[in-house]
Tab-separated table of C-alpha atoms in Angstrom:
chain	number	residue	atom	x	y	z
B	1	UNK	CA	42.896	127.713	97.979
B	2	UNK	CA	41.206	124.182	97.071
B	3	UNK	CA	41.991	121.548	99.368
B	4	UNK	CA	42.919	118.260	98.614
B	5	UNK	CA	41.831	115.589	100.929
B	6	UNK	CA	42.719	112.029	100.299
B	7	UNK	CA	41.102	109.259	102.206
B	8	UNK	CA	39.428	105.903	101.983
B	9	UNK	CA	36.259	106.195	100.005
B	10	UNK	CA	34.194	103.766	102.046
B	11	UNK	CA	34.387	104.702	105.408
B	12	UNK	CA	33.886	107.579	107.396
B	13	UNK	CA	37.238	106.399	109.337
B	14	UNK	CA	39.885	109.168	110.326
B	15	UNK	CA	39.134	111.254	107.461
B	16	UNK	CA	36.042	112.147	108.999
B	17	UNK	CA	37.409	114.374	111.126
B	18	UNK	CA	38.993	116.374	108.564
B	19	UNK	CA	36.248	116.441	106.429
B	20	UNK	CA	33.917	117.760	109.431
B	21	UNK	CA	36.252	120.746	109.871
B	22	UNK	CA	36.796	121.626	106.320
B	23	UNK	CA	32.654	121.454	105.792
B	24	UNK	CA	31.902	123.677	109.030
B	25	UNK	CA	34.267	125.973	107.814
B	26	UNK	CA	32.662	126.308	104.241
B	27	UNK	CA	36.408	125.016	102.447
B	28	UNK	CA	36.574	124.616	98.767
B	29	UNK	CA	37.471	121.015	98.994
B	30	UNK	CA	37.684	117.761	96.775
B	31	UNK	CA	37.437	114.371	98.436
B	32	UNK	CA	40.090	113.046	96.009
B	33	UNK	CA	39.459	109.169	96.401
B	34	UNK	CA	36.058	109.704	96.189
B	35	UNK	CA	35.435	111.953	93.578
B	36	UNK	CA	34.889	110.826	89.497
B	37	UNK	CA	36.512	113.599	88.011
B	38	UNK	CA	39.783	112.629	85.870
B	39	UNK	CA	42.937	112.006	87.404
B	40	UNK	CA	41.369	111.502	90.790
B	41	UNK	CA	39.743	108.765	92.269
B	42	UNK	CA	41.583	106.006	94.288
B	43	UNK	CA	44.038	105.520	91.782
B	44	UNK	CA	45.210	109.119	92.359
B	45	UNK	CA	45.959	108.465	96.103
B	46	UNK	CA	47.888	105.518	95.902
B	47	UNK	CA	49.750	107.048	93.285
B	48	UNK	CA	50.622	109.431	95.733
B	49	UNK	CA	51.909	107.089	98.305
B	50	UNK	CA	53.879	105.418	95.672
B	51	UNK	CA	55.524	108.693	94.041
B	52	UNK	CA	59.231	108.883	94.949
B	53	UNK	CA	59.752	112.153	94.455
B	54	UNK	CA	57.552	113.138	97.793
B	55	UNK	CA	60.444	113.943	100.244
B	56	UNK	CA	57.496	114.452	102.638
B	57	UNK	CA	55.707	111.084	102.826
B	58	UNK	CA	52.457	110.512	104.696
B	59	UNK	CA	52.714	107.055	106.441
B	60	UNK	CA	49.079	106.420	105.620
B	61	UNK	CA	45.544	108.357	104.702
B	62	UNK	CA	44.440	110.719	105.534
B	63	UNK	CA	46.282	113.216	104.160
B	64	UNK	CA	45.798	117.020	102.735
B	65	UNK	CA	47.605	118.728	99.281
B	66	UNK	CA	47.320	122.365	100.129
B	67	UNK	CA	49.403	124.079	96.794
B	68	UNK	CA	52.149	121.895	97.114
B	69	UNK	CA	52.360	120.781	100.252
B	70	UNK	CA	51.170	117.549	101.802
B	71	UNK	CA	50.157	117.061	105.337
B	72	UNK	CA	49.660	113.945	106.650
B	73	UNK	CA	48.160	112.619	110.192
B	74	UNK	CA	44.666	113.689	111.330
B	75	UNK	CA	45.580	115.636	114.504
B	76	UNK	CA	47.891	117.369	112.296
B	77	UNK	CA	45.970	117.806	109.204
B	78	UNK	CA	43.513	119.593	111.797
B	79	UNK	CA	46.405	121.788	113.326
B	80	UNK	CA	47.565	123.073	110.078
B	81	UNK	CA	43.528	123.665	109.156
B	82	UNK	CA	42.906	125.175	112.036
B	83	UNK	CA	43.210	129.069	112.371
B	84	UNK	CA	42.778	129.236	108.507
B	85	UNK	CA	39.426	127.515	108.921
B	86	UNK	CA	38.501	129.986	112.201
B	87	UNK	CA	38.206	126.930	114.143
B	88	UNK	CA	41.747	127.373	116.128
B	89	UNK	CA	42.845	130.397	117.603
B	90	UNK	CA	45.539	132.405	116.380
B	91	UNK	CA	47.242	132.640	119.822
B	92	UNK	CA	50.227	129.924	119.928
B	93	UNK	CA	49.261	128.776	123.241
B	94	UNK	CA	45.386	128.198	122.509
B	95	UNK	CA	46.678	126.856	119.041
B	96	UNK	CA	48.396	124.165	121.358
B	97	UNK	CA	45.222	123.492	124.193
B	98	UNK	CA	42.994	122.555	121.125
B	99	UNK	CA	45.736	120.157	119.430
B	100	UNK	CA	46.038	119.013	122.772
B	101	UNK	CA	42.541	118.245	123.352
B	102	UNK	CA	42.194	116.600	119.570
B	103	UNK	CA	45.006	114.196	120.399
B	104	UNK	CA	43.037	112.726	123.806
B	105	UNK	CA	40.094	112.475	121.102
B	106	UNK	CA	42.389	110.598	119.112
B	107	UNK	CA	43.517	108.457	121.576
B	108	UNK	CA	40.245	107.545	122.716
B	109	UNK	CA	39.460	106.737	118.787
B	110	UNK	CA	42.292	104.423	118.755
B	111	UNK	CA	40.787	102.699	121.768
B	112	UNK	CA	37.832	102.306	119.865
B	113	UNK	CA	39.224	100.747	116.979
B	114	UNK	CA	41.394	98.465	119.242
B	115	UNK	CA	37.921	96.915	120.974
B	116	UNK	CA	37.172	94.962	117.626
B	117	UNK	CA	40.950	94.663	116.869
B	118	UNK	CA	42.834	93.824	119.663
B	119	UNK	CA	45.612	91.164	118.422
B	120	UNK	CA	45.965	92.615	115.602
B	121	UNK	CA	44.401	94.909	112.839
B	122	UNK	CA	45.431	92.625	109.440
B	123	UNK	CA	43.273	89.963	110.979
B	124	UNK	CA	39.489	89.804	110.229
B	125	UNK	CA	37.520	91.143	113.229
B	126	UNK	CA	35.675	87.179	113.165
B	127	UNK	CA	39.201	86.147	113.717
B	128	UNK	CA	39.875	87.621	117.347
B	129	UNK	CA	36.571	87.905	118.286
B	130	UNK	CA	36.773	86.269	121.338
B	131	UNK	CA	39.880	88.439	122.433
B	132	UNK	CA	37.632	91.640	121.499
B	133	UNK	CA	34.577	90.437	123.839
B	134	UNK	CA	36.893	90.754	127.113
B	135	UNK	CA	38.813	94.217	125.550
B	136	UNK	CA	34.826	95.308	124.914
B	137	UNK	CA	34.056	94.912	129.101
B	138	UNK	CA	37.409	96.892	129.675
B	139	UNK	CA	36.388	99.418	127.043
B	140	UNK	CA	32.770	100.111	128.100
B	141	UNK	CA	32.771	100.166	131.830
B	142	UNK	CA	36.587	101.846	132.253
B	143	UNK	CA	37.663	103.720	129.296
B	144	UNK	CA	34.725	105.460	128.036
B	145	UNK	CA	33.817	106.807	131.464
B	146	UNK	CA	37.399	108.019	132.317
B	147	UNK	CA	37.422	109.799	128.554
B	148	UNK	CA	34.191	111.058	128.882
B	149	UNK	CA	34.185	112.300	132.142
B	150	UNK	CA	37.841	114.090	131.285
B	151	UNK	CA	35.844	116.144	128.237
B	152	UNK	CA	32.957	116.989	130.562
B	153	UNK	CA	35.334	118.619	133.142
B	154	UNK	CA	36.920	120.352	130.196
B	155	UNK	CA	33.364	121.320	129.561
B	156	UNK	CA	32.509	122.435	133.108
B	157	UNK	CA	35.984	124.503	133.097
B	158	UNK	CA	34.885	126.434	130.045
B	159	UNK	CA	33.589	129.825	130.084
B	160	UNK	CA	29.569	129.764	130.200
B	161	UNK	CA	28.229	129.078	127.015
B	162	UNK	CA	30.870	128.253	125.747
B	163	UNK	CA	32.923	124.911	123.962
B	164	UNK	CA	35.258	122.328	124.741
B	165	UNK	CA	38.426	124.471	124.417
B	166	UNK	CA	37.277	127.890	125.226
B	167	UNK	CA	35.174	130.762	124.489
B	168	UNK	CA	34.931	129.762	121.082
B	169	UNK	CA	34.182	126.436	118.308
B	170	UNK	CA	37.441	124.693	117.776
B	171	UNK	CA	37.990	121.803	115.453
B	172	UNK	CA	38.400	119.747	118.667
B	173	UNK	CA	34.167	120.827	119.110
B	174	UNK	CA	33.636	119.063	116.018
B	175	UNK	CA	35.752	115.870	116.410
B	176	UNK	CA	34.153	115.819	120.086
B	177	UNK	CA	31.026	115.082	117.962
B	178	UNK	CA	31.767	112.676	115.797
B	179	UNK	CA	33.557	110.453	117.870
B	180	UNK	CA	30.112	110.715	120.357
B	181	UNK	CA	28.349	109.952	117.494
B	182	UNK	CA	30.877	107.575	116.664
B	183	UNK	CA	30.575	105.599	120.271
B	184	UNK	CA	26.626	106.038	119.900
B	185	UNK	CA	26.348	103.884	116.937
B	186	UNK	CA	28.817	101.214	118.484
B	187	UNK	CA	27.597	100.587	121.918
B	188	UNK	CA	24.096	102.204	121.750
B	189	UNK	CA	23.362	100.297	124.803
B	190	UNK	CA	26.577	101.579	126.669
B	191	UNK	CA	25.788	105.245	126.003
B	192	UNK	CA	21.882	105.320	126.949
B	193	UNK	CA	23.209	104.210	130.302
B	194	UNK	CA	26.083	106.061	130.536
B	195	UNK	CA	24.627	109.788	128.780
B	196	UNK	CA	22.863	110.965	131.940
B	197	UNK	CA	25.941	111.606	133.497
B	198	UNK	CA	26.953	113.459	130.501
B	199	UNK	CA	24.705	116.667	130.568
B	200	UNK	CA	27.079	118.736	129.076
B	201	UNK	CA	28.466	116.132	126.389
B	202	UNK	CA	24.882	115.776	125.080
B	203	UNK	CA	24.416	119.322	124.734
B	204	UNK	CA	27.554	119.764	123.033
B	205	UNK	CA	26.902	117.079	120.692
B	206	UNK	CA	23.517	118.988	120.103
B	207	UNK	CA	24.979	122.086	119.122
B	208	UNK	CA	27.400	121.088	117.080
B	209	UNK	CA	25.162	119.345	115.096
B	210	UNK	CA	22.674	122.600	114.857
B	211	UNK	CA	25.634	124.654	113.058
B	212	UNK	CA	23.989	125.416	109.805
B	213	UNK	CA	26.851	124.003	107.822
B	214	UNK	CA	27.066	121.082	109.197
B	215	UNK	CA	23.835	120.067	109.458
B	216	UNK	CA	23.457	120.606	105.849
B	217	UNK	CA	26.674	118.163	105.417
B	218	UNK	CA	25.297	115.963	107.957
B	219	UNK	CA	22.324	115.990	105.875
B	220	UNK	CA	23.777	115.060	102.229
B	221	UNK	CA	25.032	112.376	100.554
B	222	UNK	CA	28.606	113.499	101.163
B	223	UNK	CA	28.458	111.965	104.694
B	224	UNK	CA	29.134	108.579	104.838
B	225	UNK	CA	27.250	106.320	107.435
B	226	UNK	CA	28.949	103.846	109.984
B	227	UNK	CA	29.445	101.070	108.949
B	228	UNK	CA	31.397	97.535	109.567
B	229	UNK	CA	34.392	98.084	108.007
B	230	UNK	CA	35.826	101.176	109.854
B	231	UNK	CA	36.767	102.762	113.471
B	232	UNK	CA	32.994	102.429	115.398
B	233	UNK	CA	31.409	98.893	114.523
B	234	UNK	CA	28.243	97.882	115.978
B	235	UNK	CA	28.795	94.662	117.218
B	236	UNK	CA	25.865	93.897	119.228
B	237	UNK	CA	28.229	91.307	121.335
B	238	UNK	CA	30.467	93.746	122.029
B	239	UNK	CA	28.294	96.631	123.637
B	240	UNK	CA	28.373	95.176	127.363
B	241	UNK	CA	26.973	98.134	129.637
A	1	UNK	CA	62.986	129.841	131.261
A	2	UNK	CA	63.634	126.676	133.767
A	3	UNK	CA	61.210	124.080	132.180
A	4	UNK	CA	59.125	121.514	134.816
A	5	UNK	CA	58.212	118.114	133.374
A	6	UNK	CA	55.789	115.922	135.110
A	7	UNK	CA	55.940	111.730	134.801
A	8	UNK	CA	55.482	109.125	136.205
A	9	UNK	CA	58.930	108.855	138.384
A	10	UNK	CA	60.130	105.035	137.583
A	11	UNK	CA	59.737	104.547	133.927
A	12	UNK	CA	61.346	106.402	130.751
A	13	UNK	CA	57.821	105.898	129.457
A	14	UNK	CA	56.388	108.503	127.362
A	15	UNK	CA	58.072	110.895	129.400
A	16	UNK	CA	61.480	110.227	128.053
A	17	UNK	CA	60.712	111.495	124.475
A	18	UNK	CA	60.087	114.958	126.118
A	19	UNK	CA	63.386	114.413	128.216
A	20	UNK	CA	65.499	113.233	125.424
A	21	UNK	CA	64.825	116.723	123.395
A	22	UNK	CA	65.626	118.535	126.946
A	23	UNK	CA	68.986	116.742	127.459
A	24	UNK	CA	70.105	117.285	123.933
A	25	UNK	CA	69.367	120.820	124.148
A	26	UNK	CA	71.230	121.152	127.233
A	27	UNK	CA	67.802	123.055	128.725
A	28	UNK	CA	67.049	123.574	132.417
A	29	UNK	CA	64.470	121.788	133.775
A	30	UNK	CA	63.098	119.636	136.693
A	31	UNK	CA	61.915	116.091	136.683
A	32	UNK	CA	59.337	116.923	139.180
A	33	UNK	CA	58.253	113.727	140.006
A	34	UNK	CA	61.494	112.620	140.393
A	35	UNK	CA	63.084	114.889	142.511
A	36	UNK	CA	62.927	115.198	146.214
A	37	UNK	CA	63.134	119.082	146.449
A	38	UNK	CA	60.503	120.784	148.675
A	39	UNK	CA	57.254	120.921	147.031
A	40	UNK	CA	58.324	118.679	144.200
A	41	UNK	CA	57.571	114.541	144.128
A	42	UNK	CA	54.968	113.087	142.859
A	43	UNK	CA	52.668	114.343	145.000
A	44	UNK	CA	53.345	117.908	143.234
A	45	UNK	CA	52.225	115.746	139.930
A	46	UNK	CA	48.839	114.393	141.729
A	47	UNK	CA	48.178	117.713	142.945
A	48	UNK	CA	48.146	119.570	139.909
A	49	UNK	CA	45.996	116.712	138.073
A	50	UNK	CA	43.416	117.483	140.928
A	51	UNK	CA	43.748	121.284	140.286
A	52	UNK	CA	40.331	123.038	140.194
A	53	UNK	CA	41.726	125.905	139.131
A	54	UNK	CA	43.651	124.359	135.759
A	55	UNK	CA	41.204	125.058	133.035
A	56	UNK	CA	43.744	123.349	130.296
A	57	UNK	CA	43.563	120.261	132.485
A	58	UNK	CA	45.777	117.543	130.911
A	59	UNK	CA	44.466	113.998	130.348
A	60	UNK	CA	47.582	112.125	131.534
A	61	UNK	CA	51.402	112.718	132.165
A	62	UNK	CA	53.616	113.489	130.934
A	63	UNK	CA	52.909	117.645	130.767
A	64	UNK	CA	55.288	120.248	131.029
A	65	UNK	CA	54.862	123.738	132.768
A	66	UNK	CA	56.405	126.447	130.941
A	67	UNK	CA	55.667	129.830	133.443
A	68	UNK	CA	52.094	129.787	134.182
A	69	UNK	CA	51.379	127.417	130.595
A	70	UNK	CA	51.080	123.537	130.748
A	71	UNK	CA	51.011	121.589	128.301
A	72	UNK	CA	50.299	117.831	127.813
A	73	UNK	CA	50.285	115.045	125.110
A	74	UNK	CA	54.055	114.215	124.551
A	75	UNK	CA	54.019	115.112	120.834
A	76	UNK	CA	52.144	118.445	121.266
A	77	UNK	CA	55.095	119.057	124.399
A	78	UNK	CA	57.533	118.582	121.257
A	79	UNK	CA	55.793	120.592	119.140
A	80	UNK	CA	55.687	123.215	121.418
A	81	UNK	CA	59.400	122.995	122.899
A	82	UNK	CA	60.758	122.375	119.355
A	83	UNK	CA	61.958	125.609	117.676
A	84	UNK	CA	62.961	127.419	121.032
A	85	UNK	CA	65.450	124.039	121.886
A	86	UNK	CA	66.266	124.519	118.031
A	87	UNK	CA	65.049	120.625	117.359
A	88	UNK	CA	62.528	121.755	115.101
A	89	UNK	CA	62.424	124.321	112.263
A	90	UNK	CA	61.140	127.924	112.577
A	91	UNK	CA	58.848	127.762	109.547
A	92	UNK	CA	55.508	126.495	109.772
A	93	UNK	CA	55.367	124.137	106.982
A	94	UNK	CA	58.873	122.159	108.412
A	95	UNK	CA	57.454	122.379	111.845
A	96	UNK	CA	54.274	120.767	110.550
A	97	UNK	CA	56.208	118.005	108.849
A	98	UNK	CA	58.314	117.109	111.732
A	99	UNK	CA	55.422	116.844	114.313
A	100	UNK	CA	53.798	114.339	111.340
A	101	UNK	CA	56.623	112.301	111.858
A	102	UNK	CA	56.649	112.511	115.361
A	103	UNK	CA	53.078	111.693	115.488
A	104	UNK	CA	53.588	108.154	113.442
A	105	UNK	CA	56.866	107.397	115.873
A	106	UNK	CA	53.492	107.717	118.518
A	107	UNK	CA	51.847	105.127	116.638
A	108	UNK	CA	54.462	102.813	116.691
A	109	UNK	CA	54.886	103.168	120.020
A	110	UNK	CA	51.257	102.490	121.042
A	111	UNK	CA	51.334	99.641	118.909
A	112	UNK	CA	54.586	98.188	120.866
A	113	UNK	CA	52.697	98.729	124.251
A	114	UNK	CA	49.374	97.160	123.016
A	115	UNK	CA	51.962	94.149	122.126
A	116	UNK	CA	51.691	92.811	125.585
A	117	UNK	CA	48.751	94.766	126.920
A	118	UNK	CA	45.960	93.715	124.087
A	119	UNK	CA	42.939	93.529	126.182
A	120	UNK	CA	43.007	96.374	128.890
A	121	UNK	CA	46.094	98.505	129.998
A	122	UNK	CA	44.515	98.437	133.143
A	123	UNK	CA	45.033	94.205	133.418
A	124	UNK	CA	48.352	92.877	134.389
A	125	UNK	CA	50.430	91.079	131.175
A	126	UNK	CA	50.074	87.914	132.857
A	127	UNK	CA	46.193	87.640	132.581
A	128	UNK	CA	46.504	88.624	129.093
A	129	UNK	CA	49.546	86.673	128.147
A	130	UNK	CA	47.604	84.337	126.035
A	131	UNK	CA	46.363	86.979	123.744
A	132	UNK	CA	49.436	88.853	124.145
A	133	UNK	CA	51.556	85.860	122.210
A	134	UNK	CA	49.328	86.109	119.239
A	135	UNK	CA	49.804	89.912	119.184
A	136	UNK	CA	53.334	89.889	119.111
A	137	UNK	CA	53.563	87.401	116.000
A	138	UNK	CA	51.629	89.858	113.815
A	139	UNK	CA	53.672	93.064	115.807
A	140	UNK	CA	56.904	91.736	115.175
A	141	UNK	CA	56.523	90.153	112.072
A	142	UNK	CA	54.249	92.769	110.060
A	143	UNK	CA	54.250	96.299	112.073
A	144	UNK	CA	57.669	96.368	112.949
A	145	UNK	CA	59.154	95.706	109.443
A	146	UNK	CA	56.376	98.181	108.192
A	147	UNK	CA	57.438	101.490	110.415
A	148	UNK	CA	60.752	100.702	110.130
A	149	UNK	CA	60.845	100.609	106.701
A	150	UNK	CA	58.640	103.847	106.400
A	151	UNK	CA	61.250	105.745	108.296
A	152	UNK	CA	64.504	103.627	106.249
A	153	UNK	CA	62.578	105.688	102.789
A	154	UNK	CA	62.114	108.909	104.888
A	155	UNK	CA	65.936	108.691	105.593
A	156	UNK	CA	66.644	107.737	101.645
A	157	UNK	CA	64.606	110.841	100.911
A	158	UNK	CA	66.224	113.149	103.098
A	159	UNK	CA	69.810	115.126	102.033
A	160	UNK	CA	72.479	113.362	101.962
A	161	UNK	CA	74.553	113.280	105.496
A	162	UNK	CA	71.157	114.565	106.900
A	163	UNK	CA	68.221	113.632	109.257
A	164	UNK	CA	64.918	112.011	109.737
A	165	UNK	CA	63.248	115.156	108.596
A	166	UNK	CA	66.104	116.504	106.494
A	167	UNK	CA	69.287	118.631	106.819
A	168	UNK	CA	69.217	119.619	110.177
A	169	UNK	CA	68.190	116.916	113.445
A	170	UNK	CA	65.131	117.531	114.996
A	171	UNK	CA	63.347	116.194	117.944
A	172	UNK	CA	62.168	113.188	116.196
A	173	UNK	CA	65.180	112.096	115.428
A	174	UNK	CA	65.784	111.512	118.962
A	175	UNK	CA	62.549	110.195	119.835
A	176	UNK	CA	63.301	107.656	116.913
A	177	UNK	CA	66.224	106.784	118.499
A	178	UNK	CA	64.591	105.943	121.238
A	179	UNK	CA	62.080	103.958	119.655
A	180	UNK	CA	64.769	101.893	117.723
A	181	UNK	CA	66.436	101.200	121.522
A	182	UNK	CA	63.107	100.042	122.973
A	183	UNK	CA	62.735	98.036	120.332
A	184	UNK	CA	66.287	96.421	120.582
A	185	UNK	CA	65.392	95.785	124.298
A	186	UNK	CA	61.889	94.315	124.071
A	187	UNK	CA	62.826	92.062	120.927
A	188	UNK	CA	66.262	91.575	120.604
A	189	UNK	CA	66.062	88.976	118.409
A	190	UNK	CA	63.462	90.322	116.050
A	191	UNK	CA	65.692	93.456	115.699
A	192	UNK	CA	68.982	91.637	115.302
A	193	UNK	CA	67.067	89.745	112.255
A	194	UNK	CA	65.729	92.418	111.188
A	195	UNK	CA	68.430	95.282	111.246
A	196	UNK	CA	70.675	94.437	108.185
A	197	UNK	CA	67.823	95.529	106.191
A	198	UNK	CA	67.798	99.195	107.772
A	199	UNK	CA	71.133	100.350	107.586
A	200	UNK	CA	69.962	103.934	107.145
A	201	UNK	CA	68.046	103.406	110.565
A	202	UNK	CA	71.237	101.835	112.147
A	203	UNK	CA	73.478	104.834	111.286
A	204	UNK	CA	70.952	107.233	112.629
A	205	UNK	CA	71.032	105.802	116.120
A	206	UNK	CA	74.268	105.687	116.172
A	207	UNK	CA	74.866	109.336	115.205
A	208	UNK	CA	72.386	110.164	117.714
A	209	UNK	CA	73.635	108.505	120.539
A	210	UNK	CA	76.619	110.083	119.682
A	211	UNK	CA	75.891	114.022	120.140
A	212	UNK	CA	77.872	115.104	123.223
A	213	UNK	CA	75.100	116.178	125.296
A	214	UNK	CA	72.504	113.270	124.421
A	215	UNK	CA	75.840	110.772	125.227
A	216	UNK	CA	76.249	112.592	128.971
A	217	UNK	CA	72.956	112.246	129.137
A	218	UNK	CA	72.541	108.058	128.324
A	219	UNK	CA	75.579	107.530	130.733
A	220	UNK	CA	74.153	109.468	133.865
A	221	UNK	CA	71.773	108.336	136.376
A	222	UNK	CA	69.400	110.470	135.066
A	223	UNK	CA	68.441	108.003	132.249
A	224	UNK	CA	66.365	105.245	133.370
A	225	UNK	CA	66.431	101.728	132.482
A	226	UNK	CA	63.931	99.967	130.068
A	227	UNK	CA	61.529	97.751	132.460
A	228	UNK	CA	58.868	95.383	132.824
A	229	UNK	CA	56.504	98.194	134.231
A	230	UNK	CA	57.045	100.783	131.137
A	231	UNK	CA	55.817	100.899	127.316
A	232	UNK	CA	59.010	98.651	126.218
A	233	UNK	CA	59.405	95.297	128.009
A	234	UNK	CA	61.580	92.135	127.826
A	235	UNK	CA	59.363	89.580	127.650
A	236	UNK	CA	61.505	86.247	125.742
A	237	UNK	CA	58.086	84.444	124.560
A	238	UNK	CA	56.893	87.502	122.776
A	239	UNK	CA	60.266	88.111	120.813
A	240	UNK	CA	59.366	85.975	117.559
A	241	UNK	CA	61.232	86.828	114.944
């Protein structure tokens, strides 16, 4: 089965997270917006959006085509990946703990996005920039903490050895990753103080990034940097330890 | 299987999407927070948060206990209590599809409660009114007319005489209803400008409000008001249509 992700070409943004899970897993994938081939490309996605005869509408990207169906939402995207990819488990109940766990990574990615974006996300982040400095205080000395210290107990409730959700890698492992990676690049300043209380985040983060897959993905073009126009902005104002 | 939901005890909050599916499906369950039985309360809520022994610790109520399984994140409760309350469909692909939609309803929702908390949720609204007024011009003016108009097409798309996510309701259908009520009480006259243009949406909530058990339900003392503490608040200056 080739995959069919479709997603903004510019930033790593939600799509990441897919793209992380279908790259670990070795998936014969194409990046739709992003790719040159004919009849793909941007155009193709918004075509998509726009085609009335899609009784099952995604509200926005990302979004999957697997054969003819078309899933939409990250969390869910990831759910439907998941024991296909080996990166759920097949169990109903574990299926549900690690779609669990992605949506509190999701929330905290929202959070995230809110800190430059906090009146409203239409607007130009130089147009509530004063609003964002006072969310940024809230977001750096509250929220991360409470989020991060909630995936290191998840971490210290694991079996030995083992991952965020269990005994074994989940997709959840993975998104845990980026969106570390994710907070890293946007409050670098934030994180060096805060990662010592971390220990088993940062080892985590250093695994995940050792599978051989994805460090050759990591690695190539195909990932995109950070950058200013998606979910983790470095805003050197904003990163208030 | 008698069903235990934990929330927060005096707010239909998040909670109330979980108890909405519940009610309509006539299921047996306790409000533990809520009720005053031995051993229940909210300090049978606290306690389990603080449980050592829980290694699928949830990140925040509401969570549900099902036996010896809890589960948290209100969608992922749905998603799990969907095909045995028969609000969801037994394949995988329509079960997929309805949790997509129940995961955008999320959105919308977290977007209505960022309305008047912008900055931090964990400031009061009136040390973040200021920011809060400019919020709710872009919320009710772009965001609004944009979900509800996503869910107006999903309706135009779906079978004729059917639901949100086609021929048969679901659980989103009542968690949209409940949406479309918050809505109505937060920003009455928004939604009174706005709703000629979603008759599709208007019809739904009726219907829904209509189903025998969901109307016993909205009529007993086990529904809780909309108030100024919960996700969906009346506050007159932010209500610019």
């Amino acid at each position: 089965m080739r995959y069919e992700l479709y997603y903004w070409p510019s930033i790593p943004g939600r799509g990441e997270f897919v793209r992380l899970a279908l790259e670990d897993a070795g998936a014969d994938y194409v990046d739709v917006a992003r790719s040159r081939r004919r009849g793909m490309g941007m155009a193709a996605m918004l075509r998509l959006l726009k085609d009335a005869s899609v009784a099952r509408l995604p509200f926005a990207p990302p979004f999957l085509r697997a054969g003819r169906q078309v899933v939409g939402q990250t969390a869910n995207i990831l759910l439907f990946l998941g024991p296909g990819l080996r990166l759920a488990p097949a169990d109903e109940a574990g299926r549900l703990w690690v779609h669990q766990v992605q949506l509190t990574i999701a929330d905290c990615v929202d959070e995230a996005h809110n800190v430059h974006h906090p009146i409203a996300a239409g607007l130009y982040y130089e147009d509530q920039k004063p609003e964002a400095l006072k969310a940024a205080r809230h977001f750096t000395r509250e929220r991360i903490p409470k989020f991060l210290g909630y995936f290191e107990t998840l971490l210290a409730r694991s079996p030995r050895g083992g991952w965020l959700t269990g005994r074994d890698a989940s997709y959840a492992d993975l998104s845990l990753f980026h969106l570390l990676s994710g907070l890293r690049y946007a409050f670098p300043r934030t994180m060096k103080k805060l990662q010592p209380g971390y220990r088993r985040l940062g080892s985590l983060a250093l695994r995940t990034a050792e599978r051989p897959r994805l460090a050759a993905y990591l690695a190539s073009e195909r990932r995109l940097p950070f950058n200013e126009q998606g979910i983790f902005r470095h805003y050197p104002e904003l990163d208030r330890p």
